[in-house]
Coordinates of C-alpha atoms and ligand atoms in Angstrom, one line a residue:
X1 CA -0.4 -0.3 0.1
X2 CA 1.3 3.4 -1.4
X3 CA -1.0 5.4 0.0
X4 CA -4.3 5.6 1.9
X5 CA -6.7 7.9 4.1
X6 CA -10.2 7.7 5.5
X7 CA -13.0 10.7 6.0
X8 CA -15.7 9.6 7.9
X9 CA -18.2 13.0 8.4
X10 CA -21.0 11.9 9.0
X11 CA -23.0 12.5 12.5
X12 CA -25.1 8.6 12.8
X13 CA -28.0 8.6 15.1
X14 CA -29.6 6.0 15.7
X15 CA -33.1 5.1 17.5
X16 CA -36.6 4.2 17.1
X17 CA -38.8 7.1 16.7
X18 CA -36.3 9.6 15.8
X19 CA -38.4 11.4 13.3
X20 CA -40.8 11.7 15.6
X21 CA -38.7 12.9 18.4
X22 CA -35.1 13.6 16.6
X23 CA -35.7 18.0 17.4
X24 CA -32.6 17.5 19.1
X25 CA -30.9 16.7 17.4
X26 CA -32.3 19.6 14.7
X27 CA -31.9 21.6 16.6
X28 CA -28.1 22.9 15.3
X29 CA -30.0 23.8 12.1
X30 CA -32.5 26.1 13.8
X31 CA -33.1 29.7 11.7
X32 CA -32.4 27.7 8.8
X33 CA -34.8 27.2 6.0
X34 CA -35.3 24.1 4.4
X35 CA -36.6 22.1 1.3
X36 CA -37.6 18.6 2.3
X37 CA -37.0 16.3 -0.4
X38 CA -38.9 12.9 -0.8
X39 CA -40.9 9.7 -2.6
X40 CA -44.4 9.4 -3.4
X41 CA -44.1 6.0 -1.3
X42 CA -42.6 7.7 1.7
X43 CA -45.7 10.7 0.9
X44 CA -48.6 8.4 1.3
X45 CA -47.0 7.1 4.6
X46 CA -47.1 10.5 6.1
X47 CA -43.6 9.8 6.7
X48 CA -43.3 14.3 5.3
X49 CA -45.7 15.3 8.0
X50 CA -44.1 13.8 10.9
X51 CA -40.7 15.4 9.7
X52 CA -42.6 18.6 9.1
X53 CA -43.7 18.8 12.6
X54 CA -40.4 17.4 14.2
X55 CA -38.3 20.5 11.6
X56 CA -40.6 22.6 13.3
X57 CA -40.4 22.0 17.4
X58 CA -36.7 21.9 16.4
X59 CA -36.6 25.6 14.8
X60 CA -36.1 24.7 11.4
X61 CA -38.1 26.3 8.5
X62 CA -39.7 24.5 6.1
X63 CA -39.5 26.6 2.6
X64 CA -40.9 23.9 0.0
X65 CA -41.5 20.3 0.4
X66 CA -40.9 18.2 -2.7
X67 CA -42.6 14.6 -3.1
X68 CA -42.2 13.7 -6.2
X69 CA -38.4 11.8 -6.2
X70 CA -38.7 8.9 -8.7
X71 CA -36.5 5.2 -8.5
X72 CA -34.0 5.9 -10.9
X73 CA -33.7 9.9 -10.4
X74 CA -32.6 12.1 -13.1
X75 CA -31.0 14.5 -14.2
X76 CA -34.2 16.6 -14.7
X77 CA -35.3 16.2 -11.3
X78 CA -32.7 17.0 -9.9
X79 CA -31.8 20.3 -11.6
X80 CA -36.3 21.0 -10.5
X81 CA -35.0 20.3 -7.0
X82 CA -32.2 22.8 -7.0
X83 CA -34.3 25.3 -9.1
X84 CA -37.4 24.6 -6.5
X85 CA -35.0 25.0 -3.1
X86 CA -33.5 28.6 -4.8
X87 CA -36.8 29.5 -4.9
X88 CA -37.2 29.2 -1.6
X89 CA -35.0 30.6 -0.6
X90 CA -33.5 26.8 1.3
X91 CA -30.2 26.9 3.0
X92 CA -30.4 23.3 3.9
X93 CA -31.5 20.2 2.0
X94 CA -33.7 17.2 4.2
X95 CA -33.6 14.3 2.3
X96 CA -36.0 11.1 3.6
X97 CA -36.0 8.0 1.7
X98 CA -33.7 5.1 0.0
X99 CA -31.0 5.7 -2.5
X100 CA -32.8 7.4 -5.2
X101 CA -33.9 10.7 -2.7
X102 CA -30.1 10.7 -0.5
X103 CA -29.0 11.0 -4.1
X104 CA -30.6 13.5 -5.7
X105 CA -30.7 15.6 -2.6
X106 CA -26.5 15.5 -2.5
X107 CA -26.1 16.2 -7.1
X108 CA -29.1 19.0 -6.2
X109 CA -27.3 20.6 -3.2
X110 CA -24.1 20.9 -5.5
X111 CA -26.2 23.0 -8.0
X112 CA -28.3 25.0 -5.5
X113 CA -25.0 26.4 -4.5
X114 CA -22.9 26.3 -7.7
X115 CA -25.6 26.7 -10.3
X116 CA -24.9 25.5 -14.5
X117 CA -26.0 21.9 -15.3
X118 CA -25.6 19.1 -13.5
X119 CA -23.2 17.4 -16.3
X120 CA -20.9 19.4 -16.0
X121 CA -19.7 18.8 -11.8
X122 CA -20.1 14.5 -13.3
X123 CA -17.0 13.2 -12.2
X124 CA -14.5 13.1 -8.8
X125 CA -13.2 15.8 -6.3
X126 CA -14.3 19.5 -8.6
X127 CA -15.7 21.0 -5.9
X128 CA -13.3 23.1 -3.0
X129 CA -15.8 24.4 -0.4
X130 CA -18.2 22.8 1.8
X131 CA -21.9 22.8 1.1
X132 CA -25.1 23.4 2.7
X133 CA -25.9 20.8 5.1
X134 CA -27.4 18.1 4.1
X135 CA -29.4 16.0 7.0
X136 CA -30.5 12.6 6.0
X137 CA -33.1 9.4 6.8
X138 CA -32.8 6.9 5.1
X139 CA -35.9 4.3 4.4
X140 CA -34.3 1.6 3.3
X141 CA -31.2 -0.8 4.5
X142 CA -28.6 -1.1 1.9
X143 CA -27.1 1.8 0.1
X144 CA -25.1 3.0 2.9
X145 CA -25.8 6.3 0.7
X146 CA -26.6 8.1 4.1
X147 CA -22.3 8.3 4.2
X148 CA -20.5 7.8 1.5
X149 CA -19.5 10.8 -0.8
X150 CA -21.7 9.4 -4.3
X151 CA -24.1 10.4 -6.0
X152 CA -25.5 8.6 -8.6
X153 CA -28.0 10.1 -10.9
X154 CA -29.7 9.4 -14.3
X155 CA -29.1 10.5 -18.1
X156 CA -31.7 9.6 -19.2
X157 CA -31.4 10.6 -22.8
X158 CA -28.0 9.6 -22.9
X159 CA -29.3 6.0 -21.2
X160 CA -26.4 6.5 -18.8
X161 CA -25.6 7.0 -14.9
X162 CA -23.7 9.9 -14.1
X163 CA -21.9 8.9 -10.7
X164 CA -20.6 12.5 -8.8
X165 CA -17.8 11.6 -6.2
X166 CA -17.0 14.5 -4.1
X167 CA -16.6 14.6 -0.3
X168 CA -18.9 17.7 0.0
X169 CA -21.9 16.2 -0.9
X170 CA -21.2 13.1 1.9
X171 CA -24.4 14.7 4.4
X172 CA -23.7 16.1 7.7
X173 CA -26.3 13.8 10.1
X174 CA -28.2 11.0 8.8
X175 CA -30.8 10.0 11.4
X176 CA -31.3 6.0 11.6
X177 CA -35.0 5.5 12.7
X178 CA -35.3 1.5 12.7
X179 CA -39.2 2.0 12.3
X180 CA -39.2 3.9 8.9
X181 CA -38.6 1.0 7.6
X182 CA -40.9 -1.7 9.1
X183 CA -42.9 -1.1 5.7
X184 CA -40.3 -2.6 3.7
X185 CA -41.7 -5.7 2.4
X186 CA -39.5 -9.1 3.3
X187 CA -37.8 -9.1 -0.5
X188 CA -36.8 -5.7 -1.0
X189 CA -35.8 -5.9 3.0
X190 CA -33.6 -8.8 1.5
X191 CA -32.3 -7.3 -1.1
X192 CA -30.9 -4.3 0.5
X193 CA -29.6 -6.3 3.0
X194 CA -27.7 -8.2 0.4
X195 CA -26.9 -5.4 -1.2
X196 CA -25.0 -3.9 2.5
X197 CA -23.8 -7.4 2.4
X198 CA -21.5 -7.1 -0.4
X199 CA -20.7 -4.0 -0.3
X200 CA -19.0 -4.9 2.8
X201 CA -17.8 -8.3 1.6
X202 CA -15.7 -6.1 -1.3
X203 CA -14.8 -3.8 0.2
X204 CA -12.7 -6.1 2.7
X205 CA -11.8 -7.6 0.0
X206 CA -10.8 -5.1 -3.6
X207 CA -7.6 -4.7 -4.6
X208 CA -7.7 -0.4 -2.7
X209 CA -8.7 -1.6 1.3
X210 CA -6.8 -0.9 3.5
X211 CA -6.9 -1.1 7.7
X212 CA -9.6 1.3 8.8
X213 CA -12.1 0.4 5.5
X214 CA -11.5 -3.9 7.3
X215 CA -12.7 -2.8 10.9
X216 CA -15.6 -1.3 9.7
X217 CA -16.2 -4.5 6.9
X218 CA -15.8 -6.9 9.1
X219 CA -18.0 -5.1 11.8
X220 CA -20.9 -5.2 9.2
X221 CA -20.1 -8.6 8.0
X222 CA -20.9 -9.6 11.7
X223 CA -23.8 -7.6 12.0
X224 CA -25.7 -8.7 8.7
X225 CA -24.2 -12.3 9.0
X226 CA -26.1 -13.2 12.4
X227 CA -29.0 -11.1 12.4
X228 CA -29.7 -11.0 8.4
X229 CA -32.9 -14.2 9.2
X230 CA -34.4 -12.7 11.6
X231 CA -34.4 -9.1 10.6
X232 CA -35.9 -9.5 6.6
X233 CA -37.9 -12.9 6.9
X234 CA -42.1 -11.7 7.3
X235 CA -42.2 -12.0 10.7
X236 CA -38.5 -10.2 11.2
X237 CA -37.3 -9.5 14.6
X238 CA -36.9 -5.3 15.0
X239 CA -33.9 -6.0 17.3
X240 CA -32.3 -7.4 14.5
X241 CA -34.2 -5.3 11.8
X242 CA -32.0 -1.9 13.8
X243 CA -29.2 -4.0 13.7
X244 CA -29.3 -4.6 9.6
X245 CA -30.0 -0.4 9.9
X246 CA -26.6 0.1 11.5
X247 CA -24.8 -2.4 9.9
X248 CA -25.8 -1.2 6.5
X249 CA -24.6 2.1 7.0
X250 CA -21.3 1.0 9.0
X251 CA -21.1 -0.3 5.6
X252 CA -21.4 2.5 3.9
X253 CA -18.6 3.8 5.0
X254 CA -16.2 0.8 4.7
X255 CA -16.6 0.7 1.2
X256 CA -16.2 4.7 1.1
X257 CA -13.0 4.3 2.4
X258 CA -12.1 1.9 -0.2
X259 CA -13.9 0.5 -2.9
X260 CA -15.9 -2.5 -3.9
X261 CA -15.5 -4.8 -7.6
X262 CA -16.5 -7.4 -9.9
X263 CA -20.0 -8.2 -7.8
X264 CA -20.9 -4.7 -8.4
X265 CA -19.9 -4.3 -11.6
X266 CA -21.9 -7.1 -12.5
X267 CA -25.0 -5.7 -11.1
X268 CA -25.0 -2.3 -12.1
X269 CA -24.8 -3.8 -15.7
X270 CA -27.4 -6.3 -15.1
X271 CA -29.6 -3.3 -13.4
X272 CA -28.9 -1.1 -16.8
X273 CA -29.7 -3.8 -19.6
X274 CA -31.7 -6.0 -18.2
X275 CA -33.8 -3.8 -15.4
X276 CA -32.3 -6.5 -12.9
X277 CA -32.8 -4.2 -9.5
X278 CA -29.7 -3.6 -7.7
X279 CA -29.4 -5.4 -4.2
X280 CA -30.7 -8.4 -6.4
X281 CA -28.9 -8.4 -9.0
X282 CA -25.6 -8.2 -5.7
X283 CA -27.0 -12.2 -4.2
X284 CA -27.3 -13.6 -7.0
X285 CA -23.8 -12.6 -8.5
X286 CA -21.5 -13.1 -5.6
X287 CA -21.3 -16.1 -4.4
X288 CA -19.5 -16.5 -7.9
X289 CA -17.7 -14.0 -8.1
X290 CA -15.9 -14.8 -4.8
X291 CA -15.3 -18.3 -6.4
X292 CA -13.5 -16.9 -9.1
X293 CA -11.7 -14.4 -7.0
X294 CA -10.9 -17.4 -5.3
X295 CA -7.5 -18.3 -4.9
X296 CA -6.7 -14.8 -4.9
X297 CA -8.7 -13.8 -1.6
X298 CA -8.5 -17.6 0.1
X299 CA -6.8 -15.6 3.5
X300 CA -9.2 -12.9 3.6
X301 CA -12.0 -15.4 2.5
X302 CA -10.9 -17.8 5.8
X303 CA -10.5 -13.7 8.2
X304 CA -13.8 -13.0 7.3
X305 CA -14.9 -17.0 8.3
X306 CA -13.1 -17.8 12.0
X307 CA -14.6 -13.3 12.8
X308 CA -18.0 -14.7 12.3
X309 CA -17.1 -18.2 14.0
X310 CA -17.0 -20.2 11.0
X311 CA -14.7 -23.9 10.8
X312 CA -12.2 -21.5 12.8
X313 CA -10.0 -24.9 13.4
X314 CA -9.7 -25.6 9.1
X315 CA -6.9 -24.1 7.3
X316 CA -7.0 -20.5 5.3
X317 CA -9.0 -22.6 1.7
X318 CA -10.9 -24.8 4.1
X319 CA -12.1 -21.4 6.3
X320 CA -13.1 -19.2 3.3
X321 CA -15.0 -22.4 1.5
X322 CA -16.9 -22.6 4.2
X323 CA -17.7 -19.0 4.1
X324 CA -19.2 -19.2 0.3
X325 CA -20.6 -22.3 1.9
X326 CA -22.3 -20.5 4.1
X327 CA -23.5 -17.6 2.0
X328 CA -24.8 -20.1 -0.5
X329 CA -27.4 -21.2 3.0
X330 CA -28.6 -17.4 3.0
X331 CA -29.2 -17.5 0.3
X332 CA -31.3 -20.2 0.2
X333 CA -33.0 -19.2 3.0
X334 CA -34.2 -16.1 2.0
X335 CA -35.6 -16.9 -1.3
X336 CA -37.8 -19.4 1.2
X337 CA -39.0 -17.1 3.5
X338 CA -39.1 -14.2 1.3
X339 CA -38.6 -14.9 -2.8
X340 CA -35.4 -13.0 -3.2
X341 CA -34.3 -14.8 -6.2
X342 CA -31.2 -16.5 -6.9
X343 CA -30.6 -17.0 -10.4
X344 CA -30.8 -14.3 -13.7
X345 CA -33.5 -16.4 -15.3
X346 CA -36.2 -15.9 -12.7
X347 CA -35.5 -11.8 -12.6
X348 CA -36.0 -11.9 -17.0
X349 CA -32.4 -11.3 -18.2
X350 CA -32.0 -13.3 -21.4
X351 CA -29.0 -15.2 -22.8
X352 CA -28.5 -12.7 -25.7
X353 CA -28.2 -10.0 -23.1
X354 CA -25.4 -11.6 -21.7
X355 CA -22.6 -9.5 -24.7
X356 CA -24.4 -6.2 -23.7
X357 CA -23.6 -7.0 -20.3
X358 CA -19.9 -8.4 -20.2
X359 CA -19.2 -5.2 -22.0
X360 CA -21.0 -2.8 -19.6
X361 CA -19.6 -4.5 -16.4
X362 CA -15.9 -4.4 -18.4
X363 CA -16.4 -0.8 -18.3
X364 CA -17.9 0.1 -15.3
X365 CA -15.2 1.4 -12.3
X366 CA -15.6 -1.4 -10.2
X367 CA -13.9 -3.2 -12.1
X368 CA -10.0 -2.0 -11.9
X369 CA -10.7 -2.7 -7.5
X370 CA -11.5 -6.2 -8.7
X371 CA -9.2 -8.9 -6.7
X372 CA -7.9 -11.3 -10.4
X373 CA -8.4 -9.3 -13.5
X374 CA -11.6 -9.8 -14.9
X375 CA -11.9 -10.6 -18.6
X376 CA -15.0 -11.4 -21.1
X377 CA -14.4 -15.0 -20.7
X378 CA -14.8 -15.4 -17.1
X379 CA -17.7 -13.3 -17.1
X380 CA -19.2 -15.4 -18.9
X381 CA -18.3 -18.5 -17.6
X382 CA -19.9 -16.0 -14.3
X383 CA -23.4 -15.7 -16.7
X384 CA -23.9 -18.8 -17.2
X385 CA -23.3 -20.5 -13.7
X386 CA -25.9 -18.3 -12.4
X387 CA -27.8 -18.3 -14.9
Ligands
LIG1 FE1 -23.6 -1.8 -4.2

């Protein structure tokens, strides 16, 4: 390793009921004017309404509430949100929603401060000054977006996803209220937690891992593997759900300070070409990619296996294999309990799409961090295996 840095600037608070009782956390922002950003699902559950009452108690004015962020937010939405914020004189942003809502807020914060076209800010660490404070309340478990410096926004005209990586778009405060996640359907909860697990495992095994990101990755993996079944099944346990929510945030800190790898390369490509939901794609790809990477990461997988008390007495190879077997068992159990798909053919992927999926995966930004080189042939073999 010739370089490392670690940046985790977000204050993280977790408590059931924060949405309605988190006024103390907002009091730092008293006197500011907020734009509240959310989506229709949250609006139908009165979540923005409850948030506005909490903000009012804290003395935060609400300039405007925007609840139209779509699943796959794009340049037009971001530009519209920034304009609404500018028109009402907003000097802070509060996002309550999933990854798309949070990423919209992050990107809109750039335009709210600097104006112009979002496309012009595409890239890596172009900003030199802090933006307005952004507070986020994630309503799903998995993306880690509440603690990362990354926003992904669609450019539907060019049919591309644009990435913005800026330390200044990282949320200042993340409020984790487990109660908000109680309405997540089990299949979606399971898929999104598999995304978080993939963040942690890829963070730990990719080429950019470092001792500090490792620390977060291991903790996230321990929590997720011990709670994923009880926290996502239809009769889920509330305490397990809260642990998974925190684990997802911890995994976000881990990969924000290392990278991800080939599982995400393929998941991004499967999402782009065949509209496979991100968590589902990660879940389907994970074990096959780890098996492909096996000889390059055997010692790291063995360490993870022992960290979760699997086959501690065996040699590295045995311990690493025990971890992969355990992951396969978990996937089978989640499939049984929640209907989480385990094969590409179950999510509408066609074999005639493989060539395009492979091309996109090879171009993906995560590919160069995979611990073993990815080739067209190796990706084809993985796709055939998980079809
Ligand atoms: Fe992900």
